[in-house]
Amino acid sequence: MAEQANDLMEKLVSLCKRRGFIFQSSEIYGGLNGCWDYGPMGVELKRNVKEAWWDSVVRQRDDMVGLDCSIIMNPKVWEASGHVVNFNDPLVDCKGCKARFRADKVYHVVFFENGNPVHAAWVEADDEQSAGREAFNRANSKTRRRMQLHQEGGRFETEIRRVDRLPSDVKALCPLCGHELTQPRKFNMMFKTYVGAMEDSSSIAYLRPETAQGIFANFKNVIDTSRMKLPFGIAQIGKSFRNEINPRNFTFRSREFEQMEIEFFCHPSQADQWYAYWRDARFQWYLSLGLRSEKLRLREHEPAELAHYAKGCADVEYAFPFGISELEGIANRTNYDLSQHAKFSGKDLSYFDEETKERFIPYVIEPSAGADRATLAFLCEAYAEDEAPDENGAMQKRIVMRFHPRLAPIKVAIFPLVKKDGMPEKAQAIYAACKKASLSAFYDEKSAVGRRYRRQDEVGTPYCVTVDGQTLTDDTVTIRDRDSLKQERIKASEVVRYVQERIGAGGM
RNA sequence: GCGGGCGUAGCUCAGUGGUAGAGCGCCACGUUGCCAACGUGGAUGUCGUGAGUUCAAGUCUCAUCGCCCGCUCCA
């Protein structure tokens, strides 16, 4: 099972490279961990995902507006948001008493007598010397006395190791309660950079770890200029950056990634119902674009999982080959973010309701989706192997990407059956008409038509139009369906409309 | 971060210290004419990278980068 899943992921990664969906970033230089590039097919697919999202949450609604913020913002934004904490210190947490220590201040001290350990202690200390002293003080009186007696002569040896330099098989324990400690970790995953010519502490800035804070920072601007009234939302698509300790699973956890985020502002008394609304609406969006319900699930967080400011959170999860993982989180963040920014900026970020004459800081519902994760889910969902007959009627294995037509990188491919008798010219004319209608189209006259069909199957093109001998007499063409392999004969002039009707609205 | 596996053509992979290979794909020409056709010809390699051992390294050693798996982590 796990092997099969792994197999599927490998096939998908291979196809993504082979057909130009996704490449390793800077591959010719050996790549870069956690970074990926979208090739000619991948960029179309991902754009379609983002377009479908934007259309659904902005264009089709009258209670949503868009925004596009800068990636580098005033660093105070990240102080207010809570992203700047414990900047350089790796930390360990006690799994028992929840105490938090700097990893370079916790030591493991072992005293050996003639090579045998006689006393061991976990201590919090500033350096090795004081760690040794502290450990000594914790030893029982008998051991202390023996050690004092035999200070000279090498009978006793002391081993002192800092907790962040322990071998992995040694479990670190809490100096206070003795429960297990977590691995040392840096909580700050923000990429740091410098703004301006001088690289000093006053010029430090960060690449945003999420797009959301740009929305909060612009809340007042949007209120003041857009005539939007509560309840309403602001949507943004953009790159975010997290210095993940361990990027994994193809594009799923990347260091540079793209988010599709909504902050929906409402009166505190309506927050629960808007939370439920967005949670369900966002789940439906994935279903509507072809993720199967049995692979998709909505998981409501347990109260214990919630961040201290959140009143509710649900994840939209997808059963990837590598495991069930999160595509999107929908959270009721209360008025935490706006309050924080009001506090740190000194600006009034409250909202005045003209009708009720009430002034309050709005609650916010945050549906936060990963564009790359959604794209990866659509890729996984689309990948299929089936059988199609060859020219002799024998069944051959076929690889086909069954994208929802709206997401397919190429909507329609146009072929002349053979490269003569004016068929290429006729096919070119249809191709031009498709392009003029803003359909993503592809023209191919190379090699046998069967091979051309299969090539389009591998990139998930839903429709293939073939100009044949009959076209030259009655101006009809065959149009072939990717999934059923069935062909219909339609008028050449109907191709654009035929395809448009089947790929859904939005002129994509 | 720790442990394990892997890295050779666009893809999948073979390659015993001694001339760099196969299948598929790709390109050209011809034939065929609706589902990965056939024939002929052709192009494509920093053997992940860098050191070292050796007369000689794709092959052995070390380091490093990347990918995959497991643990850990994901405020």
Coordinates of C-alpha atoms (C1' of nucleotides) in Angstrom, one line a residue:
Chain A
M1 CA 0.0 0.0 0.0
A2 CA 2.6 2.5 1.1
E3 CA 4.8 1.1 -1.7
Q4 CA 2.0 1.6 -4.3
A5 CA 1.5 5.2 -3.0
N6 CA 5.1 5.9 -3.3
D7 CA 5.1 4.4 -6.7
L8 CA 2.3 6.8 -7.8
M9 CA 4.1 9.8 -6.4
E10 CA 7.2 8.8 -8.3
K11 CA 5.2 8.4 -11.5
L12 CA 3.7 11.7 -11.0
V13 CA 7.0 13.5 -10.4
S14 CA 8.4 11.8 -13.4
L15 CA 5.4 12.9 -15.6
C16 CA 5.6 16.4 -14.2
K17 CA 9.2 16.6 -15.4
R18 CA 8.7 14.8 -18.7
R19 CA 5.7 16.9 -19.8
G20 CA 6.8 20.3 -18.3
F21 CA 4.6 20.7 -15.3
I22 CA 7.1 21.0 -12.5
F23 CA 10.9 21.1 -12.4
Q24 CA 13.3 21.3 -9.6
S25 CA 14.4 24.9 -9.0
S26 CA 17.8 25.8 -10.5
E27 CA 18.2 22.1 -11.4
I28 CA 21.3 22.7 -13.5
Y29 CA 23.1 23.8 -10.4
G30 CA 22.0 20.8 -8.4
G31 CA 18.7 22.2 -7.3
L32 CA 17.7 24.0 -4.1
N33 CA 16.0 22.2 -1.3
G34 CA 12.3 23.2 -1.0
C35 CA 12.0 25.2 -4.2
W36 CA 10.3 24.2 -7.4
D37 CA 9.6 25.7 -10.8
Y38 CA 6.4 25.4 -12.9
G39 CA 7.1 24.6 -16.5
P40 CA 4.9 25.5 -19.5
M41 CA 2.1 23.1 -18.6
G42 CA 2.4 23.6 -14.8
V43 CA 2.1 27.4 -15.1
E44 CA -1.1 27.1 -17.1
L45 CA -2.5 24.6 -14.6
K46 CA -1.6 26.7 -11.5
R47 CA -2.9 29.9 -13.2
N48 CA -6.2 28.1 -13.8
V49 CA -6.4 27.1 -10.2
K50 CA -5.7 30.6 -9.0
E51 CA -8.2 32.0 -11.6
A52 CA -10.9 29.6 -10.5
W53 CA -10.3 30.7 -6.9
W54 CA -10.3 34.4 -7.7
D55 CA -13.4 34.1 -9.8
S56 CA -15.2 32.2 -7.1
V57 CA -14.3 34.3 -4.1
V58 CA -13.9 37.8 -5.7
R59 CA -15.5 38.2 -9.1
Q60 CA -18.6 36.3 -8.4
R61 CA -19.4 38.1 -5.2
D62 CA -20.3 41.6 -4.1
D63 CA -19.0 41.3 -0.6
M64 CA -15.4 40.6 -1.5
V65 CA -12.6 42.8 -2.9
G66 CA -9.0 41.9 -3.9
L67 CA -5.6 43.1 -2.8
D68 CA -2.0 42.6 -3.8
C69 CA 0.5 43.6 -1.1
S70 CA 4.2 43.8 -1.1
I71 CA 6.2 40.8 0.0
I72 CA 8.6 42.9 2.2
M73 CA 6.7 45.0 4.7
N74 CA 7.6 47.1 7.7
P75 CA 9.1 44.7 10.2
K76 CA 6.8 45.9 12.9
V77 CA 4.0 44.0 11.1
W78 CA 5.7 40.8 12.1
E79 CA 6.2 42.0 15.7
A80 CA 2.5 42.7 15.9
S81 CA 1.5 39.4 14.3
G82 CA 3.7 37.5 16.7
H83 CA 6.0 36.1 14.0
V84 CA 9.1 37.7 15.4
V85 CA 9.8 35.7 18.6
N86 CA 13.0 34.4 20.1
F87 CA 14.8 35.3 17.0
N88 CA 18.0 33.4 17.1
D89 CA 17.6 30.9 19.9
P90 CA 16.9 27.3 19.3
L91 CA 14.4 26.3 21.9
V92 CA 13.3 23.1 23.5
D93 CA 10.0 22.5 25.2
C94 CA 9.1 20.2 28.0
K95 CA 6.4 17.8 26.9
G96 CA 5.3 17.4 30.5
C97 CA 5.3 20.7 32.3
K98 CA 5.4 22.8 29.0
A99 CA 8.4 24.8 30.3
R100 CA 10.5 26.3 27.5
F101 CA 14.3 26.5 27.5
R102 CA 17.0 27.9 25.3
A103 CA 18.6 24.8 23.9
D104 CA 22.1 26.2 24.6
K105 CA 21.2 26.6 28.3
V106 CA 20.3 23.0 29.0
Y107 CA 23.0 20.5 29.8
H108 CA 23.3 16.8 30.4
V109 CA 25.9 16.1 33.1
V110 CA 27.1 12.6 33.9
F111 CA 29.7 11.8 36.6
F112 CA 31.7 8.6 36.1
E113 CA 33.5 6.8 38.9
N114 CA 36.1 4.4 37.5
G115 CA 34.2 4.5 34.2
N116 CA 30.8 3.7 35.7
P117 CA 28.1 6.4 35.7
V118 CA 27.3 7.2 39.3
H119 CA 25.2 10.4 38.9
A120 CA 23.5 12.0 35.9
A121 CA 21.5 15.2 35.8
W122 CA 19.7 17.5 33.4
V123 CA 20.4 21.1 34.4
E124 CA 19.7 24.6 33.2
A125 CA 22.9 26.6 33.2
D126 CA 24.7 29.4 31.4
D127 CA 27.9 27.4 30.7
E128 CA 29.5 24.0 31.2
Q129 CA 31.2 25.0 34.4
S130 CA 28.1 26.1 36.1
A131 CA 26.3 23.1 34.7
G132 CA 28.8 20.9 36.3
R133 CA 28.5 22.7 39.6
E134 CA 24.7 22.6 39.5
A135 CA 24.8 18.8 38.7
F136 CA 27.2 18.3 41.5
N137 CA 24.8 20.1 43.9
R138 CA 22.1 17.8 42.8
A139 CA 24.0 14.6 43.5
N140 CA 23.3 12.9 46.8
S141 CA 25.5 13.7 49.8
K142 CA 27.4 10.4 49.6
T143 CA 28.4 10.9 46.0
R144 CA 29.3 14.5 46.7
R145 CA 31.6 13.5 49.5
R146 CA 33.3 10.8 47.5
M147 CA 33.9 13.2 44.7
Q148 CA 35.4 15.7 47.0
L149 CA 37.6 13.1 48.6
H150 CA 38.9 11.9 45.2
Q151 CA 39.2 15.2 43.4
E152 CA 42.7 14.3 42.4
G153 CA 43.7 11.1 40.7
G154 CA 41.4 10.7 37.8
R155 CA 39.0 8.3 39.6
F156 CA 36.0 10.6 38.7
E157 CA 35.3 11.8 35.2
T158 CA 32.6 14.3 34.2
E159 CA 30.8 14.4 30.9
I160 CA 28.9 17.6 30.0
R161 CA 26.9 17.9 26.9
R162 CA 24.7 20.7 25.7
V163 CA 21.1 19.6 24.9
D164 CA 21.3 20.8 21.3
R165 CA 24.5 18.7 20.7
L166 CA 23.3 15.4 22.0
P167 CA 23.2 12.3 19.8
S168 CA 19.8 11.6 18.5
D169 CA 19.3 8.4 20.4
V170 CA 19.6 10.2 23.7
K171 CA 16.3 11.6 24.9
A172 CA 16.7 15.0 26.6
L173 CA 14.8 15.5 29.8
C174 CA 13.4 18.5 31.5
P175 CA 15.6 20.0 34.2
L176 CA 12.5 21.0 36.2
C177 CA 10.1 18.0 36.0
G178 CA 12.1 15.3 34.3
H179 CA 9.7 14.7 31.4
E180 CA 10.9 14.4 27.9
L181 CA 12.0 17.6 26.0
T182 CA 11.3 18.2 22.3
Q183 CA 14.1 18.4 19.8
P184 CA 15.8 21.8 19.7
R185 CA 14.1 24.1 17.2
K186 CA 14.1 27.6 16.0
F187 CA 10.7 28.9 16.0
N188 CA 11.4 31.7 13.6
M189 CA 11.0 30.4 10.1
M190 CA 11.1 33.9 8.5
F191 CA 13.6 34.7 5.8
K192 CA 15.6 37.7 6.9
T193 CA 17.0 40.3 4.5
Y194 CA 18.2 43.9 4.6
V195 CA 16.5 46.9 3.1
G196 CA 18.7 49.6 1.7
A197 CA 22.5 49.7 1.4
M198 CA 23.4 49.1 5.0
E199 CA 23.4 45.6 6.4
D200 CA 22.8 46.5 10.0
S201 CA 20.1 45.6 12.6
S202 CA 18.2 48.7 11.8
S203 CA 17.6 47.6 8.2
I204 CA 16.5 44.1 8.9
A205 CA 13.3 43.1 7.0
Y206 CA 11.5 39.8 6.4
L207 CA 10.1 38.0 3.4
R208 CA 6.5 37.6 4.5
P209 CA 5.7 34.2 5.9
E210 CA 2.0 34.7 5.0
T211 CA 0.0 37.0 2.9
A212 CA -2.7 37.6 5.6
Q213 CA -0.9 40.3 7.5
G214 CA -0.8 42.5 4.4
I215 CA -4.6 42.3 4.4
F216 CA -4.9 43.3 8.1
A217 CA -2.4 46.1 7.5
N218 CA -4.6 47.5 4.7
F219 CA -7.9 47.0 6.5
K220 CA -8.3 50.7 7.1
N221 CA -7.3 51.6 3.6
V222 CA -9.9 49.3 2.1
I223 CA -12.6 50.5 4.4
D224 CA -11.8 54.1 3.7
T225 CA -11.7 53.8 -0.1
S226 CA -13.9 51.0 -1.3
R227 CA -17.2 51.9 0.4
M228 CA -17.3 48.2 1.6
K229 CA -19.5 47.6 4.7
L230 CA -19.4 44.7 7.1
P231 CA -19.7 41.9 6.5
F232 CA -17.1 41.8 3.7
G233 CA -13.9 40.2 2.8
I234 CA -10.5 40.9 1.3
A235 CA -8.8 38.3 -0.9
Q236 CA -5.2 38.0 -1.9
I237 CA -3.0 35.6 -3.9
G238 CA 0.7 35.8 -3.5
K239 CA 4.1 34.3 -2.7
S240 CA 5.0 33.6 0.9
F241 CA 8.3 32.3 2.4
R242 CA 9.0 30.0 5.3
N243 CA 12.4 28.6 6.1
E244 CA 11.0 25.1 6.7
I245 CA 13.4 22.9 8.6
N246 CA 12.4 19.9 6.5
P247 CA 10.8 20.5 3.1
R248 CA 9.1 17.3 1.9
N249 CA 6.7 15.6 -0.4
F250 CA 7.4 17.2 -3.8
T251 CA 5.9 20.7 -3.8
F252 CA 3.7 20.1 -0.8
R253 CA 6.0 21.7 1.8
S254 CA 8.1 24.3 0.0
R255 CA 10.2 27.1 1.3
E256 CA 8.7 29.5 -1.3
F257 CA 5.0 28.9 -1.9
E258 CA 1.9 30.7 -3.0
Q259 CA -1.1 31.4 -0.9
M260 CA -4.7 32.2 -1.6
E261 CA -6.0 33.9 1.5
I262 CA -9.3 35.5 2.5
E263 CA -9.9 37.7 5.5
F264 CA -13.6 38.0 6.0
F265 CA -14.6 40.7 8.5
C266 CA -17.8 40.6 10.4
H267 CA -19.6 41.6 13.6
P268 CA -18.5 39.3 16.5
S269 CA -22.0 38.1 16.9
Q270 CA -22.0 36.8 13.3
A271 CA -18.6 35.2 13.4
D272 CA -19.8 31.7 14.1
Q273 CA -22.2 31.6 11.2
W274 CA -19.7 33.1 8.8
Y275 CA -17.1 30.6 9.9
A276 CA -19.5 27.7 9.2
Y277 CA -20.4 29.3 5.8
W278 CA -16.8 29.7 4.6
R279 CA -15.7 26.3 5.9
D280 CA -18.5 24.6 3.8
A281 CA -18.1 26.9 0.8
R282 CA -14.4 26.3 0.6
F283 CA -14.8 22.6 0.9
Q284 CA -17.3 22.7 -1.9
W285 CA -14.9 24.6 -4.2
Y286 CA -12.5 21.7 -4.2
L287 CA -15.3 19.2 -5.0
S288 CA -16.5 21.4 -7.8
L289 CA -13.1 21.3 -9.5
G290 CA -13.0 17.5 -9.4
L291 CA -11.4 16.3 -6.1
R292 CA -13.4 13.2 -5.2
S293 CA -15.3 13.4 -2.0
E294 CA -13.8 10.2 -0.7
K295 CA -10.3 11.7 -0.9
L296 CA -11.3 15.1 0.5
R297 CA -12.3 15.7 4.1
L298 CA -13.1 18.5 6.4
R299 CA -11.6 18.1 9.8
E300 CA -12.7 20.3 12.6
H301 CA -9.9 21.0 15.2
E302 CA -10.2 19.9 18.7
P303 CA -10.4 22.8 21.2
A304 CA -6.9 21.8 22.5
E305 CA -5.5 22.2 19.0
L306 CA -6.6 25.8 18.6
A307 CA -4.3 28.7 18.8
H308 CA -5.0 30.8 21.9
Y309 CA -6.7 33.5 19.9
A310 CA -8.8 31.2 17.6
K311 CA -12.3 30.2 18.3
G312 CA -12.6 27.6 15.6
C313 CA -10.6 26.0 13.0
A314 CA -11.2 23.4 10.3
D315 CA -8.8 21.9 7.8
V316 CA -9.7 20.9 4.3
E317 CA -7.6 17.7 3.9
Y318 CA -6.8 15.6 0.9
A319 CA -5.6 12.0 0.8
F320 CA -2.3 12.5 -1.1
P321 CA -0.3 9.4 -1.9
F322 CA 2.1 10.3 0.9
G323 CA -0.7 10.8 3.4
I324 CA -3.7 12.9 4.4
S325 CA -2.5 16.5 4.4
E326 CA -3.9 20.0 4.7
L327 CA -4.9 22.0 1.6
E328 CA -6.6 24.8 3.4
G329 CA -7.4 26.0 6.9
I330 CA -10.5 28.0 7.8
A331 CA -10.2 29.7 11.1
N332 CA -12.2 32.1 13.3
R333 CA -9.4 34.4 14.4
T334 CA -11.6 36.6 16.5
N335 CA -10.4 40.2 16.6
Y336 CA -6.9 39.2 17.5
D337 CA -5.1 40.4 14.4
L338 CA -6.8 43.8 14.1
S339 CA -6.3 44.4 17.8
Q340 CA -2.7 43.5 17.6
H341 CA -2.1 45.9 14.7
A342 CA -4.1 48.6 16.4
K343 CA -1.9 48.2 19.4
F344 CA 1.4 48.1 17.6
S345 CA 0.6 50.8 15.0
G346 CA -1.4 53.1 17.4
K347 CA -4.1 53.4 14.7
D348 CA -7.7 52.9 15.3
L349 CA -8.8 49.8 13.5
S350 CA -12.3 49.7 14.8
Y351 CA -15.4 49.8 12.7
F352 CA -18.4 52.0 13.1
D353 CA -21.7 50.6 12.1
E354 CA -23.8 53.5 10.9
E355 CA -27.1 51.7 11.4
T356 CA -26.6 50.4 15.0
K357 CA -24.3 53.3 16.0
E358 CA -22.0 50.6 17.4
R359 CA -18.2 50.8 17.3
F360 CA -16.2 47.5 17.5
I361 CA -13.2 45.7 16.3
P362 CA -14.4 43.2 13.7
Y363 CA -14.0 39.5 14.0
V364 CA -12.3 37.8 11.1
I365 CA -12.8 34.5 9.4
E366 CA -9.7 33.4 7.6
P367 CA -9.9 30.7 4.8
S368 CA -6.2 30.3 4.0
A369 CA -5.4 28.0 1.0
G370 CA -2.1 26.9 -0.6
A371 CA -2.1 27.4 -4.3
D372 CA 0.7 24.9 -4.8
R373 CA -0.9 22.4 -2.5
A374 CA -4.2 22.7 -4.4
T375 CA -2.3 22.3 -7.7
L376 CA -0.6 19.2 -6.4
A377 CA -3.9 17.8 -5.2
F378 CA -5.4 18.3 -8.7
L379 CA -2.3 16.7 -10.2
C380 CA -2.6 13.7 -8.0
E381 CA -6.3 13.4 -8.5
A382 CA -5.9 13.7 -12.3
Y383 CA -3.2 11.0 -12.7
A384 CA -4.7 7.8 -14.2
E385 CA -3.6 4.8 -16.1
D386 CA -6.2 3.0 -18.2
E387 CA -6.3 1.0 -21.4
A388 CA -7.0 2.2 -24.9
P389 CA -7.0 0.1 -28.1
D390 CA -4.1 0.5 -30.6
E391 CA -4.6 0.4 -34.3
N392 CA -5.0 -3.4 -34.2
G393 CA -7.6 -3.2 -31.5
A394 CA -5.2 -4.6 -28.8
M395 CA -5.4 -2.8 -25.5
Q396 CA -2.5 -0.7 -24.6
K397 CA -1.7 1.1 -21.3
R398 CA -2.5 4.8 -21.4
I399 CA -1.5 7.5 -19.1
V400 CA -4.0 10.2 -18.9
M401 CA -4.4 13.3 -16.7
R402 CA -8.1 13.6 -16.0
F403 CA -8.1 17.3 -15.1
H404 CA -11.4 19.1 -14.7
P405 CA -11.6 20.8 -18.1
R406 CA -11.5 24.2 -16.4
L407 CA -8.1 23.4 -14.9
A408 CA -6.6 21.7 -18.0
P409 CA -3.5 23.6 -19.2
I410 CA -4.5 23.0 -22.8
K411 CA -8.2 23.1 -23.6
V412 CA -8.2 21.9 -27.2
A413 CA -5.6 20.4 -29.5
I414 CA -6.1 20.7 -33.3
F415 CA -4.6 18.1 -35.7
P416 CA -4.6 17.6 -39.5
L417 CA -5.1 13.9 -39.9
V418 CA -2.3 13.9 -42.4
K419 CA 0.1 16.6 -43.5
K420 CA -1.3 17.1 -47.0
D421 CA -4.3 17.9 -49.1
G422 CA -4.8 21.3 -47.4
M423 CA -5.6 19.7 -44.1
P424 CA -2.8 21.6 -42.2
E425 CA -4.1 24.9 -43.5
K426 CA -7.7 24.1 -42.4
A427 CA -6.5 22.9 -39.0
Q428 CA -4.4 26.1 -38.6
A429 CA -7.5 28.2 -39.3
I430 CA -9.4 26.4 -36.5
Y431 CA -6.4 26.7 -34.2
A432 CA -6.3 30.5 -34.9
A433 CA -10.0 30.8 -34.1
C434 CA -9.5 29.0 -30.8
K435 CA -6.6 31.3 -29.8
K436 CA -8.6 34.3 -30.8
A437 CA -11.3 33.1 -28.4
S438 CA -8.6 33.0 -25.7
L439 CA -8.8 29.2 -25.5
S440 CA -5.5 27.7 -24.6
A441 CA -5.0 25.6 -27.8
F442 CA -2.2 23.5 -29.3
Y443 CA -1.5 22.7 -32.9
D444 CA 0.3 19.4 -33.9
E445 CA 0.9 17.9 -37.2
K446 CA 3.8 15.6 -36.3
S447 CA 3.8 11.8 -36.6
A448 CA 0.7 9.6 -36.4
V449 CA -2.6 11.0 -35.1
G450 CA -2.8 8.2 -32.5
R451 CA 0.4 9.3 -31.0
R452 CA -0.7 12.9 -30.9
Y453 CA -3.9 11.9 -29.0
R454 CA -1.8 10.1 -26.4
R455 CA 0.6 13.0 -26.0
Q456 CA -2.4 15.3 -25.3
D457 CA -3.8 12.7 -22.9
E458 CA -0.6 12.9 -20.8
V459 CA -1.1 16.7 -20.3
G460 CA -4.8 16.3 -19.8
T461 CA -6.2 18.1 -22.8
P462 CA -9.9 17.4 -22.7
Y463 CA -10.6 17.8 -26.4
C464 CA -8.8 17.0 -29.6
V465 CA -10.1 18.2 -33.0
T466 CA -9.0 16.4 -36.1
V467 CA -9.3 17.7 -39.7
D468 CA -9.7 14.8 -42.1
G469 CA -10.7 14.2 -45.7
Q470 CA -14.3 14.8 -45.0
T471 CA -13.6 18.3 -43.6
L472 CA -12.4 19.4 -47.1
T473 CA -15.8 18.6 -48.6
D474 CA -18.3 19.5 -45.8
D475 CA -16.3 21.6 -43.3
T476 CA -16.9 19.2 -40.4
V477 CA -14.3 17.9 -38.0
T478 CA -14.1 15.1 -35.4
I479 CA -13.8 16.2 -31.8
R480 CA -12.5 13.5 -29.4
D481 CA -13.2 13.3 -25.7
R482 CA -10.1 12.6 -23.5
D483 CA -11.9 10.3 -21.1
S484 CA -14.3 8.4 -23.2
L485 CA -12.2 8.4 -26.4
K486 CA -15.4 8.9 -28.2
Q487 CA -15.6 11.2 -31.3
E488 CA -18.3 13.5 -32.4
R489 CA -18.5 15.1 -35.8
I490 CA -19.3 18.8 -35.6
K491 CA -19.0 21.8 -37.9
A492 CA -15.5 23.4 -37.9
S493 CA -17.2 26.7 -37.1
E494 CA -18.7 25.2 -33.9
V495 CA -15.4 24.1 -32.3
V496 CA -14.8 27.2 -30.2
R497 CA -18.4 27.2 -28.8
Y498 CA -18.3 23.4 -28.3
V499 CA -15.2 23.7 -26.1
Q500 CA -16.2 26.8 -24.3
E501 CA -19.5 25.3 -23.3
R502 CA -17.7 22.3 -21.8
I503 CA -14.9 24.1 -19.9
G504 CA -17.2 26.3 -17.9
A505 CA -17.6 30.1 -17.6
G506 CA -14.8 32.6 -17.1
G507 CA -13.3 32.7 -20.5
M508 CA -10.4 30.5 -19.5
Chain B
rG1 C1' 17.6 17.7 12.9
rC2 C1' 18.6 11.9 13.1
rG3 C1' 18.7 7.2 10.5
rG4 C1' 18.3 4.5 5.8
rG5 C1' 18.0 4.3 0.4
rC6 C1' 19.1 6.6 -4.2
rG7 C1' 21.6 10.1 -8.1
rU8 C1' 24.4 7.4 -15.5
rA9 C1' 20.6 10.6 -22.1
rG10 C1' 14.2 14.2 -21.9
rC11 C1' 12.0 9.6 -19.1
rU12 C1' 12.8 4.4 -17.0
rC13 C1' 17.1 2.0 -16.1
rA14 C1' 21.7 -1.6 -17.1
rG15 C1' 26.9 -0.9 -16.5
rU16 C1' 32.5 -6.9 -12.7
rG17 C1' 38.7 -0.4 -11.6
rG18 C1' 40.3 -0.8 -18.3
rU19 C1' 36.4 2.4 -25.4
rA20 C1' 29.6 5.6 -22.2
rG21 C1' 25.0 1.6 -23.0
rA22 C1' 19.6 -0.2 -23.8
rG23 C1' 14.3 0.7 -24.2
rC24 C1' 11.0 4.5 -24.8
rG25 C1' 10.9 9.5 -26.1
rC26 C1' 12.9 13.6 -29.5
rC27 C1' 14.4 15.5 -34.8
rA28 C1' 14.5 14.7 -40.4
rC29 C1' 12.9 12.2 -44.8
rG30 C1' 9.6 8.5 -46.9
rU31 C1' 5.3 5.4 -46.5
rU32 C1' 0.5 4.9 -44.0
rG33 C1' -4.0 7.6 -43.0
rC34 C1' -8.4 8.2 -36.5
rC35 C1' -5.9 6.1 -31.1
rA36 C1' 1.8 5.3 -28.4
rA37 C1' 2.4 2.4 -36.8
rC38 C1' 6.7 1.0 -40.2
rG39 C1' 11.4 2.0 -42.7
rU40 C1' 15.9 4.8 -43.1
rG41 C1' 18.9 8.3 -41.1
rG42 C1' 20.2 11.7 -36.9
rA43 C1' 21.0 14.5 -32.3
rU44 C1' 21.3 14.2 -27.2
rG45 C1' 25.8 12.7 -21.3
rU46 C1' 29.7 18.3 -16.3
rC47 C1' 28.0 9.5 -15.2
rG48 C1' 24.8 15.3 -9.2
rU49 C1' 29.3 18.4 -7.6
rG50 C1' 34.3 18.6 -5.5
rA51 C1' 38.5 16.4 -3.6
rG52 C1' 41.4 11.9 -2.9
rU53 C1' 43.4 6.7 -4.0
rU54 C1' 45.2 4.6 -8.7
rC55 C1' 49.0 3.8 -14.6
rA56 C1' 43.6 4.1 -15.1
rA57 C1' 37.4 6.0 -11.4
rG58 C1' 30.5 5.9 -13.7
rU59 C1' 32.7 1.9 -10.5
rC60 C1' 36.8 2.5 -4.5
rU61 C1' 37.3 6.5 -0.3
rC62 C1' 35.9 11.3 1.9
rA63 C1' 33.1 15.6 1.7
rU64 C1' 29.1 18.2 -0.3
rC65 C1' 24.3 19.1 -2.9
rG66 C1' 19.6 17.1 -4.3
rC67 C1' 15.5 13.5 -4.3
rC68 C1' 12.8 9.5 -1.7
rC69 C1' 11.4 6.7 2.9
rG70 C1' 11.0 6.4 8.4
rC71 C1' 11.4 9.2 12.9
rU72 C1' 11.3 14.3 14.4
rC73 C1' 9.3 19.1 13.3
rC74 C1' 5.4 22.1 11.1
rA75 C1' 5.0 28.4 16.6

